[in-house]
């Protein structure tokens, strides 16, 4: 892969991972846009890892407090804090994607990366995001989260195995439908990305290391670093503009993208 191709893919991943527009869809569509061969899932995972490091470092104080307080409370019987309360629900919300993803990962990777599937998912889940933004009460904070809330968000996150759904989009949608403030729903979505991306990265990395396929680790490293930088900027500006713009700009983009894909590929 040449540098411009790596830069393009890292930009697509970094910008779209934490915006509710589906990074997996845009990566699957990249070969149709730049005319290059499919970059493969190993490179996809590398640039996802770059995004993972961006969210960990951006929320480093919260991530550290979540790790320490959750460990202290549930393993060492320390006092419950708002961070340990949140940590428990992040773990609960991660369980569905672990179970469902393990069962369907082969099918999802091989058969769902088509433009028609992406187009349909972009429109359907984009309209659901709009509805949640319109109808949600937007009053709750993460301190009020219940186990049933975490399970519902986690179950809906499992739909993100379908490119075009958007992992961040569907989890933010669930949070808004449950009445959480947009910034709170978005923060939970970002925190939930950490174990989700980490687990998928470990799984595919193990397959790469133990397999016989040649892997260009240099390209993957460059892609991860660039994705990190773009993801950091995306998180910062998404949160900065959230109260001003709401979800409507992302819904409009998703519907237009989906319509174009259906017109071109149906």
PDB file of N, CA and C in Angstrom, residues 94-109 158 161 203 207:
ATOM      1  N   UNK A  94     -20.935  -5.054  27.318  1.00  0.00           N
ATOM      2  CA  UNK A  94     -19.983  -5.681  26.389  1.00  0.00           C
ATOM      3  C   UNK A  94     -20.329  -7.147  26.129  1.00  0.00           C
ATOM      4  N   UNK A  95     -20.992  -7.807  27.062  1.00  0.00           N
ATOM      5  CA  UNK A  95     -21.243  -9.240  26.961  1.00  0.00           C
ATOM      6  C   UNK A  95     -22.008  -9.648  25.700  1.00  0.00           C
ATOM      7  N   UNK A  96     -23.085  -8.951  25.314  1.00  0.00           N
ATOM      8  CA  UNK A  96     -23.806  -9.392  24.106  1.00  0.00           C
ATOM      9  C   UNK A  96     -22.955  -9.411  22.846  1.00  0.00           C
ATOM     10  N   UNK A  97     -22.113  -8.387  22.637  1.00  0.00           N
ATOM     11  CA  UNK A  97     -21.309  -8.350  21.413  1.00  0.00           C
ATOM     12  C   UNK A  97     -20.264  -9.449  21.425  1.00  0.00           C
ATOM     13  N   UNK A  98     -19.784  -9.827  22.610  1.00  0.00           N
ATOM     14  CA  UNK A  98     -18.815 -10.919  22.712  1.00  0.00           C
ATOM     15  C   UNK A  98     -19.466 -12.226  22.281  1.00  0.00           C
ATOM     16  N   UNK A  99     -20.656 -12.484  22.788  1.00  0.00           N
ATOM     17  CA  UNK A  99     -21.347 -13.744  22.484  1.00  0.00           C
ATOM     18  C   UNK A  99     -21.839 -13.781  21.040  1.00  0.00           C
ATOM     19  N   UNK A 100     -22.564 -12.738  20.644  1.00  0.00           N
ATOM     20  CA  UNK A 100     -23.142 -12.710  19.301  1.00  0.00           C
ATOM     21  C   UNK A 100     -22.050 -12.576  18.246  1.00  0.00           C
ATOM     22  N   UNK A 101     -21.046 -11.740  18.529  1.00  0.00           N
ATOM     23  CA  UNK A 101     -19.960 -11.554  17.579  1.00  0.00           C
ATOM     24  C   UNK A 101     -19.175 -12.829  17.340  1.00  0.00           C
ATOM     25  N   UNK A 102     -18.946 -13.609  18.399  1.00  0.00           N
ATOM     26  CA  UNK A 102     -18.191 -14.860  18.265  1.00  0.00           C
ATOM     27  C   UNK A 102     -18.925 -15.852  17.370  1.00  0.00           C
ATOM     28  N   UNK A 103     -20.248 -15.814  17.409  1.00  0.00           N
ATOM     29  CA  UNK A 103     -21.053 -16.751  16.623  1.00  0.00           C
ATOM     30  C   UNK A 103     -21.162 -16.313  15.167  1.00  0.00           C
ATOM     31  N   UNK A 104     -21.244 -15.003  14.926  1.00  0.00           N
ATOM     32  CA  UNK A 104     -21.569 -14.507  13.586  1.00  0.00           C
ATOM     33  C   UNK A 104     -20.413 -13.841  12.869  1.00  0.00           C
ATOM     34  N   UNK A 105     -19.232 -13.765  13.477  1.00  0.00           N
ATOM     35  CA  UNK A 105     -18.165 -12.954  12.909  1.00  0.00           C
ATOM     36  C   UNK A 105     -17.785 -13.370  11.493  1.00  0.00           C
ATOM     37  N   UNK A 106     -17.699 -14.658  11.207  1.00  0.00           N
ATOM     38  CA  UNK A 106     -17.332 -15.101   9.873  1.00  0.00           C
ATOM     39  C   UNK A 106     -18.339 -14.675   8.822  1.00  0.00           C
ATOM     40  N   UNK A 107     -19.610 -14.856   9.133  1.00  0.00           N
ATOM     41  CA  UNK A 107     -20.669 -14.469   8.201  1.00  0.00           C
ATOM     42  C   UNK A 107     -20.671 -12.970   7.982  1.00  0.00           C
ATOM     43  N   UNK A 108     -20.563 -12.217   9.092  1.00  0.00           N
ATOM     44  CA  UNK A 108     -20.623 -10.757   8.989  1.00  0.00           C
ATOM     45  C   UNK A 108     -19.481 -10.217   8.143  1.00  0.00           C
ATOM     46  N   UNK A 109     -18.301 -10.755   8.327  1.00  0.00           N
ATOM     47  CA  UNK A 109     -17.143 -10.245   7.609  1.00  0.00           C
ATOM     48  C   UNK A 109     -17.199 -10.597   6.132  1.00  0.00           C
ATOM     49  N   UNK A 158     -24.783  -5.106  19.197  1.00  0.00           N
ATOM     50  CA  UNK A 158     -24.487  -6.293  18.402  1.00  0.00           C
ATOM     51  C   UNK A 158     -24.906  -6.122  16.943  1.00  0.00           C
ATOM     52  N   UNK A 161     -22.378  -5.424  13.831  1.00  0.00           N
ATOM     53  CA  UNK A 161     -21.676  -6.364  12.954  1.00  0.00           C
ATOM     54  C   UNK A 161     -22.127  -6.173  11.503  1.00  0.00           C
ATOM     55  N   UNK A 203      -8.515 -10.751  18.943  1.00  0.00           N
ATOM     56  CA  UNK A 203      -8.934 -11.944  18.207  1.00  0.00           C
ATOM     57  C   UNK A 203      -8.292 -12.013  16.826  1.00  0.00           C
ATOM     58  N   UNK A 207      -5.148 -14.407  15.107  1.00  0.00           N
ATOM     59  CA  UNK A 207      -5.279 -15.148  13.860  1.00  0.00           C
ATOM     60  C   UNK A 207      -4.167 -14.777  12.878  1.00  0.00           C
TER      61      UNK A 207
END
